[in-house]
Coordinates of N, CA, C and O in Angstrom, one line a residue:
X1 N 40.6 72.0 57.1 CA 41.3 71.8 58.9 C 42.5 71.5 58.3 O 42.2 70.2 57.9
X2 N 44.3 71.0 57.5 CA 44.9 70.1 57.1 C 45.9 70.2 57.8 O 45.7 70.4 59.2
X3 N 45.2 69.3 58.0 CA 46.7 68.0 59.1 C 47.7 68.3 59.3 O 48.6 68.0 58.3
X4 N 48.5 68.4 60.6 CA 50.2 69.0 60.9 C 50.9 68.0 60.8 O 50.3 66.4 60.9
X5 N 52.0 68.5 59.8 CA 53.5 66.7 60.3 C 53.1 66.2 61.5 O 53.5 67.4 62.2
X6 N 53.3 65.7 61.3 CA 54.2 64.7 62.2 C 55.5 65.4 63.2 O 56.7 64.3 61.7
X7 N 55.9 65.5 63.4 CA 57.5 66.1 63.9 C 57.9 65.5 64.7 O 57.7 64.5 65.8
X8 N 60.1 64.8 64.2 CA 60.1 64.0 64.8 C 61.5 65.0 65.8 O 62.1 65.5 64.4
X9 N 62.3 64.6 66.5 CA 62.8 64.9 67.7 C 64.3 64.1 68.3 O 63.9 62.7 69.3
X10 N 64.6 64.2 67.5 CA 66.5 63.6 67.4 C 66.8 63.7 68.5 O 67.4 64.8 69.0
X11 N 67.3 62.9 70.1 CA 68.1 63.6 70.0 C 70.0 62.7 70.3 O 69.7 61.1 70.6
X12 N 71.0 63.6 70.7 CA 71.9 62.1 70.0 C 72.9 62.5 71.2 O 73.1 63.8 71.7
X13 N 73.4 61.2 72.0 CA 74.5 61.4 72.8 C 75.3 60.5 71.9 O 75.6 59.7 71.3
X14 N 76.3 61.0 72.5 CA 78.0 60.0 72.0 C 78.0 59.3 73.5 O 78.2 59.6 74.3
X15 N 78.1 58.1 73.6 CA 79.3 56.9 74.4 C 80.4 56.9 74.0 O 80.4 56.4 73.4
X16 N 81.4 56.8 74.9 CA 83.1 56.6 75.3 C 83.8 57.3 76.4 O 82.8 57.3 76.3
X17 N 84.3 56.3 76.6 CA 85.6 56.6 77.4 C 84.7 58.1 77.8 O 85.9 57.6 79.3
X18 N 85.7 59.0 77.4 CA 85.4 60.4 77.6 C 84.3 60.8 78.1 O 83.8 61.3 78.8
X19 N 83.2 60.7 77.1 CA 82.2 61.6 77.7 C 80.8 60.7 78.3 O 79.6 61.1 78.9
X20 N 81.4 59.3 79.1 CA 80.3 58.3 80.4 C 80.4 59.2 80.8 O 79.2 59.3 82.0
X21 N 81.1 59.6 81.5 CA 81.3 60.2 83.6 C 80.4 62.2 82.6 O 79.6 61.8 83.8
X22 N 80.7 62.4 81.8 CA 80.5 63.7 81.5 C 78.3 64.1 81.9 O 78.0 64.5 82.0
X23 N 78.3 62.6 81.5 CA 76.5 62.7 81.6 C 76.4 61.7 82.9 O 75.3 62.5 83.1
X24 N 76.6 62.0 83.5 CA 76.4 62.4 85.4 C 77.1 62.9 86.5 O 77.8 63.1 85.5
X25 N 76.4 62.9 87.7 CA 76.0 64.2 88.5 C 77.7 62.9 89.7 O 78.1 61.9 89.7
X26 N 79.0 63.8 89.9 CA 80.0 63.2 89.3 C 79.7 63.7 90.8 O 81.5 62.6 92.1
X27 N 79.1 64.0 91.8 CA 79.3 64.6 93.2 C 77.7 62.7 94.2 O 77.8 62.7 94.9
X28 N 77.4 61.8 93.2 CA 76.5 61.3 93.5 C 77.6 59.9 93.3 O 77.9 59.2 93.3
X29 N 77.1 59.0 94.4 CA 78.4 58.0 95.2 C 77.9 57.1 94.5 O 78.6 56.2 94.3
X30 N 76.4 56.7 94.7 CA 75.9 55.1 93.6 C 76.2 54.6 92.4 O 77.3 54.9 91.6
X31 N 75.7 53.6 92.2 CA 76.0 52.8 90.7 C 75.3 54.1 90.6 O 75.0 53.7 89.6
X32 N 76.3 53.0 88.4 CA 76.2 54.5 87.5 C 74.8 54.0 87.3 O 74.4 55.2 86.6
X33 N 74.4 52.9 87.0 CA 72.8 52.8 86.6 C 71.9 54.1 87.1 O 70.9 53.5 87.2
X34 N 72.2 54.3 88.6 CA 71.8 54.6 89.7 C 71.8 56.6 90.1 O 71.3 56.9 90.8
X35 N 72.6 56.2 89.4 CA 72.6 58.0 89.4 C 71.5 59.2 89.4 O 71.2 58.6 87.9
X36 N 72.0 60.1 89.4 CA 71.2 61.2 89.0 C 72.3 61.6 87.6 O 74.0 61.6 87.7
X37 N 71.7 62.1 86.8 CA 72.4 63.0 85.4 C 72.7 64.5 85.6 O 72.0 65.0 86.7
X38 N 73.5 64.3 84.7 CA 73.9 65.6 85.2 C 73.8 66.5 85.3 O 72.6 67.1 84.1
X39 N 73.6 68.7 86.0 CA 72.9 69.2 85.2 C 73.1 69.9 83.6 O 71.8 70.5 83.0
X40 N 74.5 69.6 83.1 CA 75.1 70.6 82.2 C 74.0 69.3 80.9 O 73.7 69.4 80.6
X41 N 74.1 68.4 81.2 CA 73.1 67.3 80.4 C 71.9 67.3 81.0 O 70.8 66.7 79.7
X42 N 71.1 67.2 81.4 CA 69.8 68.3 82.2 C 69.3 69.3 81.3 O 68.4 69.6 80.4
X43 N 70.4 69.9 80.7 CA 70.3 71.3 80.1 C 70.4 70.8 79.6 O 69.4 71.6 78.1
X44 N 71.3 70.5 78.1 CA 70.9 69.7 76.8 C 69.6 68.9 76.4 O 69.4 69.0 75.3
X45 N 69.0 68.1 78.0 CA 68.0 67.0 76.9 C 67.1 68.2 76.9 O 65.2 68.4 76.3
X46 N 66.7 69.5 77.6 CA 66.1 70.5 78.1 C 65.9 71.0 77.2 O 64.8 70.9 75.4
X47 N 66.4 71.4 76.7 CA 66.5 72.3 74.8 C 66.9 71.5 73.7 O 66.2 71.8 73.1
X48 N 67.4 70.1 74.1 CA 66.2 69.8 72.4 C 65.4 68.9 72.0 O 64.9 68.8 71.1
X49 N 64.8 69.4 73.3 CA 62.6 69.3 73.2 C 62.1 70.4 74.0 O 60.6 70.4 73.7
X50 N 62.3 72.0 73.4 CA 62.6 73.2 73.9 C 61.3 73.0 72.4 O 60.6 74.2 72.9
X51 N 61.4 72.8 71.7 CA 60.8 72.6 69.9 C 59.3 71.8 69.8 O 58.7 71.3 69.2
X52 N 58.9 70.4 70.8 CA 58.6 69.9 71.0 C 57.1 70.0 71.0 O 56.7 71.5 72.1
X53 N 56.4 69.4 70.2 CA 54.4 69.9 70.3 C 53.4 68.8 70.8 O 54.8 67.8 71.4
X54 N 52.7 68.4 70.4 CA 52.3 67.3 71.1 C 52.1 66.7 70.4 O 52.5 65.1 70.4
X55 N 52.3 66.4 68.7 CA 53.0 64.9 68.0 C 53.8 64.7 67.4 O 54.1 64.4 66.8
X56 N 54.5 65.3 68.5 CA 56.9 65.7 67.7 C 57.3 64.1 68.4 O 56.4 64.1 70.1
X57 N 57.1 63.4 67.8 CA 57.6 61.9 68.6 C 59.2 62.1 68.8 O 60.3 62.9 68.5
X58 N 59.9 61.4 70.1 CA 61.3 61.9 70.8 C 62.0 60.8 71.1 O 60.9 60.3 71.3
X59 N 63.2 60.6 69.6 CA 64.0 59.0 70.4 C 65.3 59.4 69.9 O 65.1 60.9 70.6
X60 N 66.1 59.3 70.7 CA 67.3 58.7 71.2 C 68.4 58.1 70.6 O 67.6 56.8 69.5
X61 N 69.0 58.4 69.9 CA 69.9 58.0 68.9 C 71.5 58.4 69.5 O 71.6 59.6 70.2
X62 N 72.3 57.1 69.8 CA 72.8 57.0 69.9 C 74.1 56.3 69.7 O 73.8 54.9 69.3
X63 N 75.7 57.4 69.8 CA 76.3 56.8 69.3 C 77.2 56.4 69.8 O 78.0 57.0 70.3
X64 N 77.6 55.0 69.1 CA 78.6 53.8 70.4 C 79.3 53.5 69.2 O 78.8 51.7 68.7
X65 N 80.3 53.9 69.0 CA 81.4 53.3 67.9 C 82.1 51.7 68.7 O 82.4 51.5 69.7
X66 N 82.1 50.7 67.7 CA 82.5 49.5 67.3 C 84.0 49.8 67.9 O 84.2 48.2 68.8
X67 N 84.6 50.1 68.4 CA 86.2 50.7 67.8 C 86.3 50.5 70.0 O 86.9 50.3 70.2
X68 N 85.0 51.5 69.6 CA 85.8 51.8 71.4 C 85.6 50.4 72.3 O 85.2 51.0 74.2
X69 N 84.5 49.2 72.6 CA 83.5 48.6 73.1 C 82.8 49.0 74.3 O 82.8 48.6 75.4
X70 N 82.4 50.3 74.1 CA 81.3 51.2 75.1 C 79.9 50.6 75.8 O 79.5 51.4 76.0
X71 N 79.4 49.8 74.3 CA 78.1 49.7 74.3 C 77.4 49.1 75.4 O 76.1 49.2 75.4
X72 N 78.2 48.5 76.3 CA 78.0 48.1 77.1 C 77.4 49.3 78.5 O 75.7 49.1 78.9
X73 N 78.2 50.9 77.8 CA 77.6 51.5 78.8 C 74.9 52.2 78.1 O 75.1 52.7 79.0
X74 N 75.4 51.2 77.1 CA 74.0 52.1 77.0 C 72.7 51.7 78.3 O 72.5 52.6 78.0
X75 N 73.0 50.7 77.6 CA 71.6 50.2 78.8 C 71.0 50.8 79.6 O 70.8 52.1 80.8
X76 N 72.5 51.1 81.2 CA 72.2 51.0 82.2 C 72.4 53.4 82.1 O 71.0 54.1 83.2
X77 N 72.8 53.8 81.2 CA 73.0 55.4 80.9 C 71.3 56.2 79.9 O 70.1 56.5 80.6
X78 N 70.9 55.1 79.5 CA 68.9 54.9 79.2 C 68.0 54.5 80.8 O 67.2 56.0 80.4
X79 N 68.5 53.6 81.5 CA 67.5 53.8 82.6 C 67.5 54.0 83.7 O 66.9 55.0 83.9
X80 N 69.0 55.2 83.7 CA 69.7 56.4 84.2 C 68.3 57.7 83.5 O 67.8 58.6 84.7
X81 N 67.7 57.5 82.1 CA 66.6 58.7 81.5 C 65.9 58.9 81.7 O 65.3 59.4 82.1
X82 N 65.7 57.2 81.8 CA 64.2 57.3 81.8 C 63.8 57.5 83.5 O 62.4 58.0 83.0
X83 N 64.2 57.0 84.1 CA 63.7 57.2 85.8 C 63.6 58.6 85.9 O 63.3 59.0 86.9
X84 N 64.6 59.3 85.3 CA 65.2 60.9 85.8 C 63.4 62.2 85.2 O 63.0 62.1 85.6
X85 N 63.0 60.6 84.3 CA 62.1 61.4 83.2 C 60.7 61.1 84.2 O 59.6 61.5 83.8
X86 N 61.2 59.0 84.6 CA 59.7 58.9 84.9 C 59.3 60.4 86.3 O 58.0 60.2 87.1
X87 N 60.7 60.2 87.6 CA 59.9 60.9 88.3 C 59.8 62.6 88.2 O 58.7 63.9 88.9
X88 N 60.2 63.5 87.2 CA 59.7 64.4 86.6 C 58.7 64.8 86.4 O 57.3 65.2 86.4
X89 N 58.3 63.0 85.9 CA 56.4 63.4 85.4 C 55.4 63.0 86.5 O 54.6 64.1 86.9
X90 N 55.4 61.9 87.0 CA 55.1 62.2 88.9 C 55.2 63.1 89.3 O 53.4 63.6 90.5
X91 N 56.3 64.1 89.9 CA 56.7 65.5 90.2 C 55.4 66.6 89.9 O 54.9 67.0 89.7
X92 N 55.0 66.3 87.9 CA 54.6 67.5 87.9 C 52.3 66.7 87.6 O 52.2 67.2 87.6
X93 N 53.0 65.8 87.0 CA 51.4 64.7 87.9 C 50.8 65.1 89.3 O 49.8 66.1 89.3
X94 N 51.9 65.2 90.6 CA 51.7 65.9 91.8 C 51.0 66.9 92.1 O 49.8 67.7 92.4
X95 N 52.5 67.9 91.4 CA 51.4 69.8 91.2 C 50.1 70.1 90.0 O 50.0 70.4 91.1
X96 N 50.3 69.1 89.5 CA 48.8 69.0 89.1 C 47.3 68.6 89.7 O 46.7 69.4 89.8
X97 N 47.9 67.6 90.5 CA 46.2 67.5 91.3 C 45.9 68.3 93.0 O 45.7 68.8 92.9
X98 N 48.5 68.5 93.2 CA 47.4 69.6 93.8 C 46.8 70.8 93.2 O 45.8 71.6 94.1
X99 N 47.3 71.6 92.3 CA 46.2 72.6 91.7 C 45.1 72.9 91.5 O 44.1 73.1 91.6
X100 N 44.6 71.4 91.2 CA 43.5 71.0 90.2 C 43.0 70.9 91.7 O 41.3 71.5 92.0
X101 N 42.8 70.8 93.2 CA 42.1 70.8 94.7 C 42.0 71.5 95.1 O 41.4 72.5 95.6
X102 N 43.1 72.6 94.7 CA 43.8 73.8 95.2 C 42.1 74.6 94.9 O 41.7 75.3 95.3
X103 N 42.5 75.3 93.0 CA 41.4 75.2 92.8 C 40.2 75.5 92.5 O 39.4 76.2 93.2
X104 N 39.6 74.2 92.8 CA 38.0 73.7 92.8 C 37.7 73.6 94.0 O 36.6 74.6 94.9
X105 N 38.5 73.9 95.0 CA 38.3 74.8 97.4 C 38.4 75.9 96.9 O 37.3 76.3 98.0
X106 N 38.6 76.5 96.1 CA 38.8 78.2 95.6 C 37.8 78.4 95.7 O 36.5 79.5 95.8
X107 N 36.7 78.0 94.6 CA 35.2 77.6 93.6 C 34.1 77.3 94.5 O 33.5 78.6 94.5
X108 N 34.6 76.4 95.0 CA 33.8 76.2 96.6 C 33.2 76.9 97.5 O 32.5 77.2 97.8
X109 N 34.8 77.9 97.5 CA 34.9 78.6 98.9 C 33.7 79.8 97.9 O 33.0 80.8 99.2
X110 N 34.4 79.6 96.3 CA 34.1 81.1 95.9 C 32.5 81.6 95.9 O 31.7 82.1 95.9
X111 N 31.3 80.1 95.3 CA 30.6 80.2 95.1 C 29.2 80.2 96.2 O 28.6 80.3 97.4
X112 N 30.2 79.6 98.0 CA 29.5 80.8 99.2 C 29.1 81.2 99.6 O 28.6 81.6 100.3
X113 N 30.7 81.9 99.5 CA 31.2 83.4 99.8 C 29.2 84.3 98.5 O 28.6 85.3 99.0
X114 N 28.9 83.8 97.0 CA 28.4 83.9 96.7 C 26.7 84.3 96.9 O 26.1 85.4 97.3
X115 N 27.6 83.4 97.8 CA 25.1 82.4 98.2 C 25.0 83.5 98.3 O 23.8 83.2 99.3
X116 N 26.5 82.7 99.7 CA 25.7 83.5 101.2 C 25.7 86.1 101.2 O 24.4 86.0 101.7
X117 N 26.3 86.2 99.8 CA 25.6 87.3 99.8 C 24.9 87.6 98.7 O 23.7 88.6 98.7
X118 N 24.3 86.6 97.8 CA 23.0 87.1 96.7 C 21.7 86.2 98.1 O 20.7 86.6 97.4
X119 N 21.9 85.6 98.7 CA 20.9 84.9 99.6 C 20.5 85.8 100.5 O 19.0 85.4 101.5
X120 N 21.3 86.0 101.5 CA 21.3 86.3 102.8 C 21.2 88.0 103.2 O 21.1 88.3 104.1
X121 N 22.4 88.7 102.3 CA 22.8 90.2 102.8 C 20.6 90.6 102.3 O 20.8 91.6 102.6
X122 N 20.5 90.7 101.1 CA 19.8 91.3 100.6 C 19.0 91.2 101.3 O 18.0 92.3 101.5
X123 N 18.1 90.2 101.8 CA 17.0 90.1 103.5 C 17.8 91.1 104.3 O 16.0 91.6 104.5
X124 N 19.1 91.6 104.7 CA 19.2 93.0 106.0 C 17.9 94.3 105.5 O 17.8 95.0 106.1
X125 N 17.9 94.3 104.2 CA 17.6 95.5 103.9 C 16.4 95.4 103.2 O 15.4 94.2 102.2
X126 N 14.8 95.8 103.1 CA 13.8 96.1 102.2 C 14.3 96.1 101.4 O 14.4 96.9 100.9
X127 N 12.2 94.8 100.5 CA 12.8 95.6 99.0 C 12.4 96.8 98.9 O 12.6 97.3 97.5
X128 N 11.7 98.1 99.7 CA 11.4 98.9 99.5 C 12.4 100.2 99.7 O 12.1 101.1 98.7
X129 N 13.5 99.8 100.2 CA 14.2 100.5 100.9 C 15.6 101.4 100.1 O 15.7 100.4 98.1
X130 N 16.0 101.9 99.2 CA 16.5 102.8 98.7 C 18.0 102.0 98.4 O 18.1 102.1 96.6
X131 N 19.0 101.8 99.3 CA 19.8 101.3 99.4 C 19.7 99.9 98.5 O 20.4 99.3 97.8
X132 N 18.8 99.0 98.5 CA 18.9 97.4 98.5 C 19.1 97.9 97.2 O 19.5 96.7 96.9
X133 N 18.6 98.9 96.0 CA 18.6 98.5 95.0 C 20.2 98.9 94.6 O 21.4 97.8 93.9
X134 N 21.2 99.6 95.3 CA 22.6 100.2 95.0 C 23.3 99.3 95.3 O 24.4 98.1 95.0
X135 N 23.0 97.9 96.7 CA 23.8 97.0 96.9 C 23.4 96.5 96.4 O 24.3 95.3 96.3
X136 N 22.2 95.5 96.0 CA 22.0 94.1 95.2 C 23.0 94.5 94.0 O 23.7 93.1 93.3
X137 N 23.3 95.5 93.3 CA 24.2 95.2 92.5 C 25.7 95.6 92.7 O 26.4 95.0 92.2
X138 N 25.9 96.1 93.8 CA 26.8 95.5 94.1 C 27.1 94.7 94.3 O 29.0 93.8 94.4
X139 N 26.7 94.2 94.9 CA 26.7 92.5 95.9 C 26.7 91.3 94.7 O 27.6 90.4 94.6
X140 N 26.2 91.7 93.0 CA 26.5 90.9 91.5 C 27.8 91.2 91.0 O 28.4 90.6 90.5
X141 N 28.1 93.0 91.1 CA 29.5 93.1 90.8 C 30.7 92.2 91.4 O 31.7 91.3 91.2
X142 N 30.5 92.0 92.8 CA 30.8 91.7 93.9 C 31.1 89.8 94.0 O 32.3 89.3 93.7
X143 N 30.0 89.9 93.6 CA 30.6 87.5 93.6 C 31.3 87.5 90.9 O 31.2 86.4 91.6
X144 N 30.7 88.5 90.9 CA 31.0 87.7 89.5 C 33.2 88.5 90.0 O 33.7 87.5 89.4
X145 N 33.5 89.3 91.0 CA 35.1 89.2 90.7 C 35.3 88.3 92.4 O 36.5 87.7 91.4
X146 N 34.7 87.8 92.7 CA 35.0 86.3 94.0 C 35.3 85.5 92.9 O 36.2 84.3 93.0
X147 N 34.2 85.0 91.3 CA 33.9 83.3 91.6 C 35.0 83.2 89.9 O 35.3 82.7 89.0
X148 N 35.8 85.0 89.2 CA 36.4 85.4 88.1 C 37.3 83.5 88.4 O 38.5 83.5 87.6
X149 N 38.5 84.6 89.5 CA 40.0 84.1 89.5 C 39.8 82.1 89.4 O 40.4 81.6 88.5
X150 N 39.0 80.8 89.8 CA 39.0 79.9 89.9 C 38.6 80.1 89.1 O 39.4 78.9 88.6
X151 N 37.9 80.3 88.1 CA 36.9 80.2 87.2 C 38.8 80.1 86.0 O 38.3 79.2 85.3
X152 N 38.2 81.3 86.1 CA 39.9 81.4 84.7 C 40.9 80.3 85.4 O 41.5 79.6 84.3
X153 N 41.3 80.5 86.0 CA 42.6 79.0 86.6 C 41.8 77.6 86.0 O 42.3 77.3 85.7
X154 N 41.3 77.2 85.9 CA 40.4 76.3 85.9 C 40.0 76.0 84.3 O 40.1 74.7 84.4
X155 N 39.5 76.9 83.4 CA 39.8 77.0 82.6 C 41.1 76.9 81.8 O 41.1 76.2 80.5
X156 N 42.2 77.8 81.8 CA 43.0 79.4 81.8 C 44.2 78.3 81.4 O 45.1 77.5 81.1
X157 N 45.0 77.4 83.0 CA 46.2 77.6 83.7 C 46.4 75.9 83.4 O 47.2 75.6 84.2
X158 N 45.4 75.3 83.7 CA 45.3 74.0 83.0 C 47.1 73.1 82.0 O 47.8 72.4 82.1
X159 N 46.8 73.4 81.1 CA 47.2 73.0 79.5 C 48.6 73.3 79.8 O 49.7 72.6 79.1
X160 N 49.1 73.8 80.8 CA 51.1 73.6 80.3 C 51.2 72.1 81.5 O 52.1 72.6 81.5
X161 N 50.6 72.1 82.4 CA 50.5 70.4 83.2 C 50.8 69.9 82.2 O 50.5 68.5 82.4
X162 N 49.5 69.5 81.4 CA 49.6 68.9 80.2 C 50.6 68.6 79.4 O 51.1 66.8 79.2
X163 N 50.9 70.3 79.8 CA 52.3 69.5 77.9 C 53.4 69.1 78.6 O 53.7 68.6 77.8
X164 N 53.6 69.5 80.1 CA 54.2 68.9 80.3 C 55.1 67.3 81.0 O 55.9 66.2 80.6
X165 N 53.9 67.4 80.9 CA 53.6 66.0 82.0 C 54.2 64.9 80.6 O 54.3 64.6 80.9
X166 N 52.5 65.4 79.5 CA 53.4 64.3 78.6 C 54.2 65.2 77.4 O 55.4 63.4 76.9
X167 N 55.4 65.5 77.9 CA 56.7 65.6 77.3 C 58.1 65.3 77.6 O 58.1 64.0 77.4
X168 N 57.9 65.8 79.5 CA 58.3 64.0 80.1 C 57.8 62.6 79.8 O 59.0 62.0 79.8
X169 N 56.5 62.4 79.9 CA 56.7 60.7 79.0 C 57.3 59.8 77.6 O 57.6 59.2 77.9
X170 N 57.4 60.8 76.5 CA 57.4 61.0 75.6 C 59.2 60.2 75.3 O 59.8 59.9 75.1
X171 N 59.9 61.7 77.2 CA 61.7 61.5 77.4 C 61.1 60.3 77.9 O 62.9 59.4 77.4
X172 N 60.8 60.2 78.8 CA 60.5 58.7 79.1 C 61.0 57.4 78.5 O 61.0 56.7 78.3
X173 N 59.8 56.9 77.8 CA 59.5 55.9 77.0 C 60.2 56.4 75.6 O 59.9 55.4 74.5
X174 N 60.7 57.1 74.5 CA 61.7 57.4 73.9 C 62.4 56.4 73.5 O 62.5 55.5 73.9
X175 N 62.6 55.9 72.2 CA 63.0 54.8 71.2 C 64.3 55.1 70.7 O 65.1 56.4 70.7
X176 N 65.5 53.7 71.1 CA 66.5 53.8 71.6 C 67.3 53.5 70.4 O 67.1 51.9 70.3
X177 N 68.1 54.1 69.7 CA 68.5 53.3 68.4 C 69.9 54.1 68.6 O 70.4 54.5 69.0
X178 N 70.8 53.0 68.7 CA 72.3 52.7 68.1 C 72.7 52.5 67.0 O 72.6 51.6 66.4
X179 N 74.1 53.7 67.1 CA 74.5 53.0 65.9 C 76.3 53.6 66.2 O 76.4 54.1 67.2
X180 N 76.2 52.5 65.1 CA 77.8 52.1 65.0 C 78.3 52.5 64.6 O 79.8 52.0 64.8
X181 N 78.8 53.0 63.8 CA 79.7 53.5 63.0 C 79.8 55.0 62.0 O 78.5 55.8 62.4
X182 N 80.2 55.6 61.9 CA 80.5 57.4 61.7 C 78.9 57.3 60.1 O 79.0 58.5 60.0
X183 N 79.1 56.3 59.1 CA 78.8 56.5 58.0 C 77.2 56.0 58.3 O 76.5 57.1 58.3
X184 N 76.4 55.7 59.7 CA 75.8 55.8 59.6 C 74.5 56.5 60.7 O 73.8 57.1 60.6
X185 N 75.5 57.8 61.4 CA 75.7 58.7 62.4 C 75.1 59.9 61.4 O 73.8 60.6 61.0
X186 N 75.7 59.3 60.2 CA 76.0 60.8 58.6 C 74.5 61.0 58.2 O 73.4 60.8 58.0
X187 N 74.3 59.0 58.1 CA 72.8 59.0 57.7 C 71.4 59.5 57.8 O 70.9 59.6 57.4
X188 N 71.5 59.0 59.4 CA 71.3 60.1 60.6 C 70.0 60.5 60.8 O 69.6 61.4 60.4
X189 N 71.9 61.7 60.6 CA 71.7 63.6 60.6 C 70.7 63.7 59.4 O 70.2 63.8 59.5
X190 N 71.6 63.2 58.0 CA 70.8 63.9 56.9 C 69.2 63.4 56.9 O 68.4 64.1 56.6
X191 N 68.5 62.3 57.5 CA 67.2 62.2 57.5 C 66.9 63.0 58.1 O 66.2 63.5 57.7
X192 N 66.9 63.8 59.4 CA 66.9 64.6 60.5 C 66.8 65.9 60.0 O 65.4 66.2 60.0
X193 N 67.3 66.3 58.7 CA 68.4 67.4 58.4 C 66.5 67.6 57.2 O 65.7 68.5 57.1
X194 N 66.8 66.5 56.9 CA 66.2 66.6 55.7 C 64.5 66.2 56.2 O 63.0 67.5 55.1
X195 N 64.1 65.6 56.7 CA 62.3 66.0 57.4 C 62.1 67.4 57.9 O 60.7 67.5 58.0
X196 N 63.2 67.5 58.5 CA 63.1 68.8 59.4 C 62.7 69.8 58.1 O 61.3 71.3 57.5

């Protein structure tokens, strides 16, 4: 089995006097570093990492020209982005815990129904009774039907939760590279294109 190459996704951000307000929700009256991200910016971040896999590294390339003097805004913006994805990760972890708890309860309830159907109901009819064989087969089928959904959900439906939690963690902890010249920006972009 060949090892897959570790892919890298770079999220490019530009900070200047015109673009900084577009990153934040204009209706949020909080301090700039406490504001929510704008919906358009959230969509951009989500679209940027849509093809991220388990082994994909994610980093941020922030272009902040020397002439603009906006380098002081990098830290508040990154704090807001990290806080946003920390909240998303906590929400997804809570949702995953509810998913597991609900399905384990459903599985235990299903097992109790199966135990009742397999243990008590067949004793209502004697072993010699003709209906016993037909009723026993029906109970076996019913037992599998009752157990199928919780087992299926616990085996197959947990992976999307873990994938999103891992992605939010990568977005929260992504490395930040500040780029201050156009030439450096072009070199970073070419490295990214060559790596793909």
